[in-house]
Tab-separated table of C-alpha atoms in Angstrom:
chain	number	residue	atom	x	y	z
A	284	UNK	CA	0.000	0.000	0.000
A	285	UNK	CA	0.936	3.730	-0.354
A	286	UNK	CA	0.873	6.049	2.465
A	287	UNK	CA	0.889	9.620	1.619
A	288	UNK	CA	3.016	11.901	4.693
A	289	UNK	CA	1.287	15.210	5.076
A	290	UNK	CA	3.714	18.206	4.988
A	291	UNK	CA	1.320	20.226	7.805
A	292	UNK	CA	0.669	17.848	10.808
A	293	UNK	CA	-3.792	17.635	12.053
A	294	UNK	CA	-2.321	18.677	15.320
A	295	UNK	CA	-2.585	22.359	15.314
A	296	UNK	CA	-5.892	22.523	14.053
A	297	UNK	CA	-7.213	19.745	16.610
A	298	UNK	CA	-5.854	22.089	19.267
A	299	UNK	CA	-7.394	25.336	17.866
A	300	UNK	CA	-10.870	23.939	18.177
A	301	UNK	CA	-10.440	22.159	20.946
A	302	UNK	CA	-10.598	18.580	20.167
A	303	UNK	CA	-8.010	17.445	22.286
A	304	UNK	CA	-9.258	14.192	23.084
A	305	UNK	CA	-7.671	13.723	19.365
A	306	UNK	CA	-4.201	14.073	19.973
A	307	UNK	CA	-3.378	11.434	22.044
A	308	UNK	CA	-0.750	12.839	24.086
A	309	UNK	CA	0.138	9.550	26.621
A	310	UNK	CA	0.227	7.291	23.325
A	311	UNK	CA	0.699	7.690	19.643
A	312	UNK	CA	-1.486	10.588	18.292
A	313	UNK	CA	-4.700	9.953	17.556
A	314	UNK	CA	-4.879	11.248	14.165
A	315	UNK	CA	-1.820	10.267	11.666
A	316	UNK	CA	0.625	12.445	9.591
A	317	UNK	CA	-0.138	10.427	6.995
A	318	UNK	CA	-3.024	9.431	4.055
A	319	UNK	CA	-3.828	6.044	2.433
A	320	UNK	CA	-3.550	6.719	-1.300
A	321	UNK	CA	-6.471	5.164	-2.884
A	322	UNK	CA	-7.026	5.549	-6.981
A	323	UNK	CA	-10.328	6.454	-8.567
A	324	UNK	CA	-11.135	2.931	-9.232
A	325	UNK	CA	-10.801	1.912	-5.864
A	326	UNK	CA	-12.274	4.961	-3.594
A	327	UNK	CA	-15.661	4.092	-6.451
A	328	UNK	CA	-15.578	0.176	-5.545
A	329	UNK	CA	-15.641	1.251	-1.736
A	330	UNK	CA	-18.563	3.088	-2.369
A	331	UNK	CA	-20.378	0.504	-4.321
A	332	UNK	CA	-20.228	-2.407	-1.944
A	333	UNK	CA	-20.983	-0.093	0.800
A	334	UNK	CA	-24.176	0.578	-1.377
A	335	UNK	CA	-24.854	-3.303	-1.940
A	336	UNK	CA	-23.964	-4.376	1.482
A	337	UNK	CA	-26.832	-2.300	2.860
A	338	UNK	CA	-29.121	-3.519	0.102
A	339	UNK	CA	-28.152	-6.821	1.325
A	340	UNK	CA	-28.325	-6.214	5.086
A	341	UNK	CA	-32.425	-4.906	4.765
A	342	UNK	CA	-33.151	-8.467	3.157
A	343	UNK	CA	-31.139	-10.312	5.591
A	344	UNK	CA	-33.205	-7.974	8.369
A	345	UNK	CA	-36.584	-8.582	6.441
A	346	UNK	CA	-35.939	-12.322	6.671
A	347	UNK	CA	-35.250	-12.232	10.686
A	348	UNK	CA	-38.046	-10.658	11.189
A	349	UNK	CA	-39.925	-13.106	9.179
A	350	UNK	CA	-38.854	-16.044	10.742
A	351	UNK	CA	-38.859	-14.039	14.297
A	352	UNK	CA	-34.819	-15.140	14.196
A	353	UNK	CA	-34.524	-12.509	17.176
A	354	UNK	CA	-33.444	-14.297	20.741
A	355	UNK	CA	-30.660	-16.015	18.180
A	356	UNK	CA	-29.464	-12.282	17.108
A	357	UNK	CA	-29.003	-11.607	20.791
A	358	UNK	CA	-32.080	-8.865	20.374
A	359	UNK	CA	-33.205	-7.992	23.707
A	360	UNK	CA	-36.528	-9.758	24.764
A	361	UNK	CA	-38.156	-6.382	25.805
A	362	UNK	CA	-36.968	-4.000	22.256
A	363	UNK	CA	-38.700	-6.837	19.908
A	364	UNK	CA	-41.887	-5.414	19.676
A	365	UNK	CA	-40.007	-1.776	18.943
A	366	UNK	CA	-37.416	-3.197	16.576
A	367	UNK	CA	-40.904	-4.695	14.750
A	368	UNK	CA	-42.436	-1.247	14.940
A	369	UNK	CA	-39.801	0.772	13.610
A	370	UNK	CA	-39.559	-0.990	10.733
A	371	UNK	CA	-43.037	-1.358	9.802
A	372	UNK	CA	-43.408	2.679	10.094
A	373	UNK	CA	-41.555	5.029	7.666
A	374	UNK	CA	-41.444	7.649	10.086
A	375	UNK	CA	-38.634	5.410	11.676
A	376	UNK	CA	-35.175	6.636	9.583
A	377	UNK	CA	-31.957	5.084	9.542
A	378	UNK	CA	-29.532	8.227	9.709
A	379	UNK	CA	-26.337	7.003	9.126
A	380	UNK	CA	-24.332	3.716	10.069
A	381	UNK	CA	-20.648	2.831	8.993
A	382	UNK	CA	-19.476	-0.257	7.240
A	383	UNK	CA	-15.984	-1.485	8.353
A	384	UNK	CA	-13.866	-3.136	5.325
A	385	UNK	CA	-10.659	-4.919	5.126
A	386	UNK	CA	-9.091	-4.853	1.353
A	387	UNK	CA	-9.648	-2.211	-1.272
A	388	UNK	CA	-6.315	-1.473	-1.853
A	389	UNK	CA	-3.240	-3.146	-3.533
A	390	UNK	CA	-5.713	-5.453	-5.197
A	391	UNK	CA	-7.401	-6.782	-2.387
A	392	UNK	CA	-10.662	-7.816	-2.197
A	393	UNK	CA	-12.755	-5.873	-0.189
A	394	UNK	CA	-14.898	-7.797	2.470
A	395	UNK	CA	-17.122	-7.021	5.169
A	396	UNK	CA	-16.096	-7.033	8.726
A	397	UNK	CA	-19.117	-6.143	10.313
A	398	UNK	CA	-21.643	-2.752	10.384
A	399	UNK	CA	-21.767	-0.274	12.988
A	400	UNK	CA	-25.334	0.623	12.227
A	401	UNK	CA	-26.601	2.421	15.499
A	402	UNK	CA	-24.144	3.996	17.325
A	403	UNK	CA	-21.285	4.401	15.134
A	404	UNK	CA	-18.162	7.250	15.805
A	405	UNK	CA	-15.138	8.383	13.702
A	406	UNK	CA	-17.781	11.314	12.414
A	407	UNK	CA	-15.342	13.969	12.817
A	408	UNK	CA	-12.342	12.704	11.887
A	409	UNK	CA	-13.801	10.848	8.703
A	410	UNK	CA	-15.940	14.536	7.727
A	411	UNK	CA	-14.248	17.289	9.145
A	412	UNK	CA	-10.226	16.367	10.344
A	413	UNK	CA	-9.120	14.412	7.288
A	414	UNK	CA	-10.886	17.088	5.110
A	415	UNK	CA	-9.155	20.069	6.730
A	416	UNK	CA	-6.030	18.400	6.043
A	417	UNK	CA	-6.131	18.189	2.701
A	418	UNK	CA	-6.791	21.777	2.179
A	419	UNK	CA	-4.169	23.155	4.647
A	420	UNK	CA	-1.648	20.855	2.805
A	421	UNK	CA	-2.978	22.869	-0.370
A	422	UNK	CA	-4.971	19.972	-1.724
A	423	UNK	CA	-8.150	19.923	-3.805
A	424	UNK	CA	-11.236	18.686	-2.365
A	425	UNK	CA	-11.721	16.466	-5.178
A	426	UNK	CA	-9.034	14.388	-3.797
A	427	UNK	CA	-11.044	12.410	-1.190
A	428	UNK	CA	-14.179	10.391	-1.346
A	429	UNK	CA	-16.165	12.254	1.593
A	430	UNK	CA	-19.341	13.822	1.279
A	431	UNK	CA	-20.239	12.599	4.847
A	432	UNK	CA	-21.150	16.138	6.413
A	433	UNK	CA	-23.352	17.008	3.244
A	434	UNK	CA	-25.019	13.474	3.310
A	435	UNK	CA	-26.085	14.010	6.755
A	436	UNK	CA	-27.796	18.016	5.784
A	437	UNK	CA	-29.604	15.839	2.790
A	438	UNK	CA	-30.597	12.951	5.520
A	439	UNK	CA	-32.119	15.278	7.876
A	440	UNK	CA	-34.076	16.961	5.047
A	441	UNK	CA	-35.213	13.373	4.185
A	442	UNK	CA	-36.259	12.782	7.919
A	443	UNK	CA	-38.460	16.259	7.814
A	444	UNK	CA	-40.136	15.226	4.286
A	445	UNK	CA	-40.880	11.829	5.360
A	446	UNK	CA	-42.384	13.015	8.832
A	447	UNK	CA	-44.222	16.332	7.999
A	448	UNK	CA	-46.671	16.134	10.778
A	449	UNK	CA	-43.789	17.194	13.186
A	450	UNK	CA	-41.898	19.872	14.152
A	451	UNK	CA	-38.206	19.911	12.886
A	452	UNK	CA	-37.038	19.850	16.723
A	453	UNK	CA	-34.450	17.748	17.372
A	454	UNK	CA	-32.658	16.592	20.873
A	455	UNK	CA	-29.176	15.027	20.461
A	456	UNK	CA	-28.158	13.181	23.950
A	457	UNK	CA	-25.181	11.196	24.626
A	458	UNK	CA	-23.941	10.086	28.203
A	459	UNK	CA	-21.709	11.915	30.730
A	460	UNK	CA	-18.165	11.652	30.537
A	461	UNK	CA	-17.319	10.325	26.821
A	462	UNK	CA	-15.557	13.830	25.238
A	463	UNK	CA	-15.514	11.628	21.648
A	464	UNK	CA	-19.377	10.963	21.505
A	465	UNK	CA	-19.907	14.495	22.501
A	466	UNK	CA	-17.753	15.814	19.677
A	467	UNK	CA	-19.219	13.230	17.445
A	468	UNK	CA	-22.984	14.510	17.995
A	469	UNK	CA	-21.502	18.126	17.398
A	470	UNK	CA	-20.982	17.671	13.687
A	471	UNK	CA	-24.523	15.866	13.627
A	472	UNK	CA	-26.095	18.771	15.226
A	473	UNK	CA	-24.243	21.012	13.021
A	474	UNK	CA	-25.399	18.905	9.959
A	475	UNK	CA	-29.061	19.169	11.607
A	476	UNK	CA	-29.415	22.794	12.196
A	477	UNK	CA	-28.037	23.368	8.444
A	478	UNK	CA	-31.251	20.962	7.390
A	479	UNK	CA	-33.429	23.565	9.215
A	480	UNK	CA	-33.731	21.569	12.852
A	481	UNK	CA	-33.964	23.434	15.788
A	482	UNK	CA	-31.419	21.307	17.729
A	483	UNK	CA	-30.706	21.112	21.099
A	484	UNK	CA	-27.811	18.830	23.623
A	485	UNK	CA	-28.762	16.530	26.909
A	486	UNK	CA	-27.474	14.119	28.743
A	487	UNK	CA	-29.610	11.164	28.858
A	488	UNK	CA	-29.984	10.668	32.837
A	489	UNK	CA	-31.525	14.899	32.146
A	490	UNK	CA	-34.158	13.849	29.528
A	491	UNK	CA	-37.548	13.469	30.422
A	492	UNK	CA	-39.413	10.582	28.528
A	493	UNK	CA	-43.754	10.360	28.771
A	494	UNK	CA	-45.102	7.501	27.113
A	495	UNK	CA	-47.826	9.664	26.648
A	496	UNK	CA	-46.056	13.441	25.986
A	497	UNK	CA	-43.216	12.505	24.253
A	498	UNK	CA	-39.716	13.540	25.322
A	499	UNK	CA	-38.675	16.747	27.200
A	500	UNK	CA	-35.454	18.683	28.251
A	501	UNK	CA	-35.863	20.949	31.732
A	502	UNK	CA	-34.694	24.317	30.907
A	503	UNK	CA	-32.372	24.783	34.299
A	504	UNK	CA	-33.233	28.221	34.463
A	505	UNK	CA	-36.498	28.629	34.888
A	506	UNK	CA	-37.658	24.965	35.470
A	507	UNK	CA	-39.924	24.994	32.363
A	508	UNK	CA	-39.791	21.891	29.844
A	509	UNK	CA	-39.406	21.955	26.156
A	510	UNK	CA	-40.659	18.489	24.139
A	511	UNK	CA	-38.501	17.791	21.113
A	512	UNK	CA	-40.374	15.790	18.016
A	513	UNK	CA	-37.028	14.168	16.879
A	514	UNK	CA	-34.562	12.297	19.433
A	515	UNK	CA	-31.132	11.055	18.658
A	516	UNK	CA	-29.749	9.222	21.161
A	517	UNK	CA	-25.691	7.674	20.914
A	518	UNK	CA	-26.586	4.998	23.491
A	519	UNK	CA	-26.866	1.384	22.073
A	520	UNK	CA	-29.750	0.278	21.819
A	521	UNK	CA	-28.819	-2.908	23.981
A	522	UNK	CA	-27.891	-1.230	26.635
A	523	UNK	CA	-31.305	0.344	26.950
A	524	UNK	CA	-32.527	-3.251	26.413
A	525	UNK	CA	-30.244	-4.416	29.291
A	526	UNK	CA	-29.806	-2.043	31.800
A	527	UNK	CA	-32.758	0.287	31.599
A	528	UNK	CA	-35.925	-2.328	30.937
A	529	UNK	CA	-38.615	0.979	32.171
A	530	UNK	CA	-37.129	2.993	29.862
A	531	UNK	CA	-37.789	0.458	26.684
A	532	UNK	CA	-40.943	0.243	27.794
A	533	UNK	CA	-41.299	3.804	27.542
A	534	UNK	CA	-39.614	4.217	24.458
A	535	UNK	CA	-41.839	1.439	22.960
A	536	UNK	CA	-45.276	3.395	23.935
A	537	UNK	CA	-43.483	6.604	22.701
A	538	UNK	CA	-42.851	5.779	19.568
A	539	UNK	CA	-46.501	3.490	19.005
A	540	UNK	CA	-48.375	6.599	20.117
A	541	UNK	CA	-46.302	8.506	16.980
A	542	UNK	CA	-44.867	11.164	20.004
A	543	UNK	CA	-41.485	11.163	18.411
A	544	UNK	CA	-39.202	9.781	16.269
A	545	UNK	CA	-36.137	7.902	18.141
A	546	UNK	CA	-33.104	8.130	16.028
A	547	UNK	CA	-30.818	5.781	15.424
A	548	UNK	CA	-34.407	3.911	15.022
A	549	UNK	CA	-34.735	0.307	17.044
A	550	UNK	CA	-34.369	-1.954	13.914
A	551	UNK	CA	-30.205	-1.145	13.468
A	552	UNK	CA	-30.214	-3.689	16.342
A	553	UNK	CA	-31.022	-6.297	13.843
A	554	UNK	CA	-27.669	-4.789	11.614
A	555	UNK	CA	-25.506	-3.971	14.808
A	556	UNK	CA	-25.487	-7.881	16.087
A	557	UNK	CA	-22.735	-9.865	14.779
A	558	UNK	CA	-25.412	-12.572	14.395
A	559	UNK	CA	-26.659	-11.227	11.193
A	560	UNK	CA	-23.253	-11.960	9.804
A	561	UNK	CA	-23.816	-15.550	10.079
A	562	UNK	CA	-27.426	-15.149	7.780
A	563	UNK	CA	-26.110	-12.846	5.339
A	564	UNK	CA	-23.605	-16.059	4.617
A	565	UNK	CA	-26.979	-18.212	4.404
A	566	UNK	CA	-28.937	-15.870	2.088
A	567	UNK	CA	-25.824	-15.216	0.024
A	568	UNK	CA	-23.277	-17.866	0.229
A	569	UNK	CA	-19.866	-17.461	-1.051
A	570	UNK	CA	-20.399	-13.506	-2.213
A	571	UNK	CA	-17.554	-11.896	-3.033
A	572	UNK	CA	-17.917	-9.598	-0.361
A	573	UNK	CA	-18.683	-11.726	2.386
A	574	UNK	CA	-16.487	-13.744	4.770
A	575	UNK	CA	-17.880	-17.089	5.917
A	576	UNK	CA	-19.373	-16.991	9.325
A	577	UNK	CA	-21.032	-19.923	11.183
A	578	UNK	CA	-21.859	-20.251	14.784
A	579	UNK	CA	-18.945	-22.535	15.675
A	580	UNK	CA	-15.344	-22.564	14.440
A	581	UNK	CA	-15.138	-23.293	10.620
A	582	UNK	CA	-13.632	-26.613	9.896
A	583	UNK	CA	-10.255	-25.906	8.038
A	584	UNK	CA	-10.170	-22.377	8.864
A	585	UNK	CA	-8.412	-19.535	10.815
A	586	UNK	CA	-11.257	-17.390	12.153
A	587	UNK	CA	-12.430	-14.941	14.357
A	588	UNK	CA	-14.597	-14.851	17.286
A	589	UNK	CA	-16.665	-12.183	18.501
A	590	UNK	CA	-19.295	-11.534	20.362
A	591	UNK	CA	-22.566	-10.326	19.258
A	592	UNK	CA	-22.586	-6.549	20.482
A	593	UNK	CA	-18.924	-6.092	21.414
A	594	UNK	CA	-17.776	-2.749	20.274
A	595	UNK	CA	-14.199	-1.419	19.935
A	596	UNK	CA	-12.524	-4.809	19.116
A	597	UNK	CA	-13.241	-6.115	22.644
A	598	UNK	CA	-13.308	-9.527	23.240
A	599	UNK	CA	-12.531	-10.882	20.056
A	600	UNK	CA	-10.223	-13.797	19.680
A	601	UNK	CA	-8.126	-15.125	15.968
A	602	UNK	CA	-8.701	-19.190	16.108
A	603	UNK	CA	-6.359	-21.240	14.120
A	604	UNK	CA	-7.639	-24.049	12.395
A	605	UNK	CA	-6.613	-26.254	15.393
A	606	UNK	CA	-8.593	-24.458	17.737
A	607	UNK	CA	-6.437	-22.287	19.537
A	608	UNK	CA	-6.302	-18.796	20.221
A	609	UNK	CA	-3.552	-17.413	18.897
A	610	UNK	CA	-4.531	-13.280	19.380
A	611	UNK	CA	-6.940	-12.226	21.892
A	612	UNK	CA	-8.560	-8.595	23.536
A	613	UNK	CA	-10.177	-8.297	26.612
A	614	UNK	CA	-13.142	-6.307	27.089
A	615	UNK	CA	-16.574	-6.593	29.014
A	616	UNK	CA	-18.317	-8.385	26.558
A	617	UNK	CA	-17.437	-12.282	28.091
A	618	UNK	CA	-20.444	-13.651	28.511
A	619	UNK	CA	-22.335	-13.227	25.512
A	620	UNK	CA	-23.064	-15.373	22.905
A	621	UNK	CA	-20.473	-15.578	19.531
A	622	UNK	CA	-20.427	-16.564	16.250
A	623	UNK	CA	-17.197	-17.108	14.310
A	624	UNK	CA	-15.992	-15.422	11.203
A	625	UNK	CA	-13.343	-16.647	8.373
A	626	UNK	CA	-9.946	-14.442	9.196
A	627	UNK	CA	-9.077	-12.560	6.515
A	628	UNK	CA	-5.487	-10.264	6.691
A	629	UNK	CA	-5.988	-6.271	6.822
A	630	UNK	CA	-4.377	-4.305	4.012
A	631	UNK	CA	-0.428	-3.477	5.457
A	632	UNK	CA	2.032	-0.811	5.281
A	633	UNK	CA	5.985	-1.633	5.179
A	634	UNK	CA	5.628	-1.652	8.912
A	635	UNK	CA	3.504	-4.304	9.556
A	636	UNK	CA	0.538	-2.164	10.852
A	637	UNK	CA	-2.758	-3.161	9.245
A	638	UNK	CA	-5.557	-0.739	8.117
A	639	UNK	CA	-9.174	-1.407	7.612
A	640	UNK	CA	-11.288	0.783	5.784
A	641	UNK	CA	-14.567	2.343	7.556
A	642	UNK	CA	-17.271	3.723	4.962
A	643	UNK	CA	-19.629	5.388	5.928
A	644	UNK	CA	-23.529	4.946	4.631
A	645	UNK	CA	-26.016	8.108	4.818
A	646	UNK	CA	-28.496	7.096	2.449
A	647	UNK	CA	-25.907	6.084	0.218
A	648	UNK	CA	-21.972	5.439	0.480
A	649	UNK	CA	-20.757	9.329	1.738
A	650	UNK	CA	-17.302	9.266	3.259
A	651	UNK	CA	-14.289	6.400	3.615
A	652	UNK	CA	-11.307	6.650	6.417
A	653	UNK	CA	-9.067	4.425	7.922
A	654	UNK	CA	-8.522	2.893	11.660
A	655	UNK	CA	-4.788	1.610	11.414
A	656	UNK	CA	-3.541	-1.136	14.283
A	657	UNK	CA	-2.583	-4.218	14.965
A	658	UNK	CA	-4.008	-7.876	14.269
A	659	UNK	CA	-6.884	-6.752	16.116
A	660	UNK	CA	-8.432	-3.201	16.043
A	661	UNK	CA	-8.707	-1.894	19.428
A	662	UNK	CA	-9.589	1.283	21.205
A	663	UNK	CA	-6.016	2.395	20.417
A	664	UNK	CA	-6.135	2.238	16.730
A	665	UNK	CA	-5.363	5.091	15.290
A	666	UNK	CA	-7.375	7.449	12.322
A	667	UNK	CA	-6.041	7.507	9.082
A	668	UNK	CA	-7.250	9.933	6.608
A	669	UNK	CA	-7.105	8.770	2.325
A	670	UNK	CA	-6.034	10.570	-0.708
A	671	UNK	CA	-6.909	9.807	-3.888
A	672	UNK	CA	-4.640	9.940	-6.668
């Protein structure tokens, strides 16, 4: 592969607006002084199997739901009957998700990994960081595949046209103490307002949720409440499923009395779990952008092992074809279920530090970067902007 080094380092601008949580300044820095250089040819085949792959995922989810495959995707019991509502109603819209890819480059393949379809990150960095550092290195803007924050404007005028009964009021919540989600939901917001949203930030232990009113921030001023038509929350979805059982409830009656629309809506659970990995192999067997997944090690094979909601490359394990693990994370994932993927090696540079591609899908392929790590991608893989050439 070809790695680009950029002449003007993303450091000073992450420090003039504040992003420090970017730099890394106890480890290696966050963002790199360097660009993947991708050709035309490839930075358009990214952004047609991200297109096909989601094509493919909303038949793999129509079929779960059809065969009510949900206890074996891990779904919580209590979010069935919302991840059934949500997609039955159109005023349920999928704002953006992120495919991660290994291959693309030096001829190989690309193939999916998995899909970060409800809560995924690496916003900024993929629309804003990697973009600003192209033009302070005097580049042209026609040099990268990333129409991310301009996708998200058009999505949120989508959202408004397909829901025209409510106000374009929008509350963006996140939870305490996570400076990356924060900054993520800022360029969301950003994109929201642009689309003509009156947007507003809360924690989620501040919102107020009525299955019967809707959903409310305090004003902590004066005391009085303002309800917001659209909610985005970056919480996963089985988390609220897990650990807050009233509030599914409450989301559930929300959203069948039509009080709001909850954004990322409740059916990306059915894309988020690993699961589905193992019956987009059964509904497409042996496509060329598919790795072979079962739900126990794969005769003959080096694979992986992960478990259905882990996030960040924890608890994932590489299992040679004898059975043992030969790479391994931690994480707080242990005891849930797993299915088993077919390994397949990351794109490398002369270093030995392997890249996969993340491409991001807002109604339609908008933006490609890179996390760059080792065997397996961690939270300390770094970001890796592209170049085209």
């Amino acid at each position: 592969m070809n790695l680009k080094k950029l002449a003007i380092s993303p450091e000073a601008s992450l420090r003039n607006i504040g992003w420090n949580w970017m730099l890394g300044e106890d480890t290696l820095p966050y963002i790199t002084n360097e660009m993947v250089a991708v050709s035309e040819e490839e930075a358009e085949a990214y952004f047609e199997a991200a297109n096909e792959l989601y094509e493919m995922y909303i038949e793999a989810a129509q079929h779960i739901i059809d065969n009510e495959r949900f206890i074996e995707l891990g779904i919580p019991e209590n979010l069935i009957e919302l991840v059934k509502h949500s997609w039955e109603n159109d005023a349920n819209w999928h704002i953006y998700g992120r495919f991660d890819l290994s291959g693309g480059v030096s001829g190989k393949p690309i193939k999916l990994i998995e899909f970060n379809a409800d809560t995924a990150t690496c916003i900024p960095e993929t629309a804003v960081v990697q973009w600003a550092s192209l033009k302070a290195n005097g580049l042209d803007e026609s040099s990268q595949f990333n129409t991310l924050y301009e996708s998200f404007v058009e999505q949120f005028r989508e959202l408004h046209r397909q829901n025209p009964t409510f106000e374009k009021t929008l509350l963006i919540s996140t939870m305490k103490d996570f400076p990356e989600d924060d900054t993520n939901m800022q360029v969301l917001g950003e994109a929201a307002k642009e689309a003509g949203f009156e947007v507003a930030f809360e924690y989620i232990e501040n919102v107020e949720f009525s299955p019967i009113e809707g959903i409310y921030k305090q004003n902590p001023t004066d005391g009085s409440f303002t309800r917001y038509d659209f909610w985005f929350k970056l919480i996963p979805w089985e988390y609220i499923g897990w650990d807050e059982p009233e509030l599914a409830q409450i989301l559930t009656e929300i959203s069948r009395n039509n009080k709001a629309v909850i954004l990322n809506p409740a059916y990306t659970l059915l894309f988020q779990s690993k699961a589905i990995l193992k019956v987009l192999w059964e509904l497409y067997p042996n496509h060329p952008l598919l790795l072979e997944t079962r739900s126990k090690p794969i005769l003959g094979k080096v694979c992986v092992e992960k478990v259905l909601f882990g996030r960040e490359g924890a608890n994932v394990r590489i299992i040679s074809t004898s059975g043992v693990a030969t790479n391994s994370t931690d994480g707080e994932y242990f005891e849930q279920a797993t299915v088993f993927q077919e390994y397949t090696d990351f794109i490398q540079d002369s270093v030995g530090n392997s890249y996969q591609a993340g491409v991001f899908f807002v109604g339609e392929a908008s933006g490609l970067g890179y996390r760059r790590g080792g065997k397996i991608l961690d939270n300390k893989a770094q970001f890796c902007g592209h170049l085209i050439e």
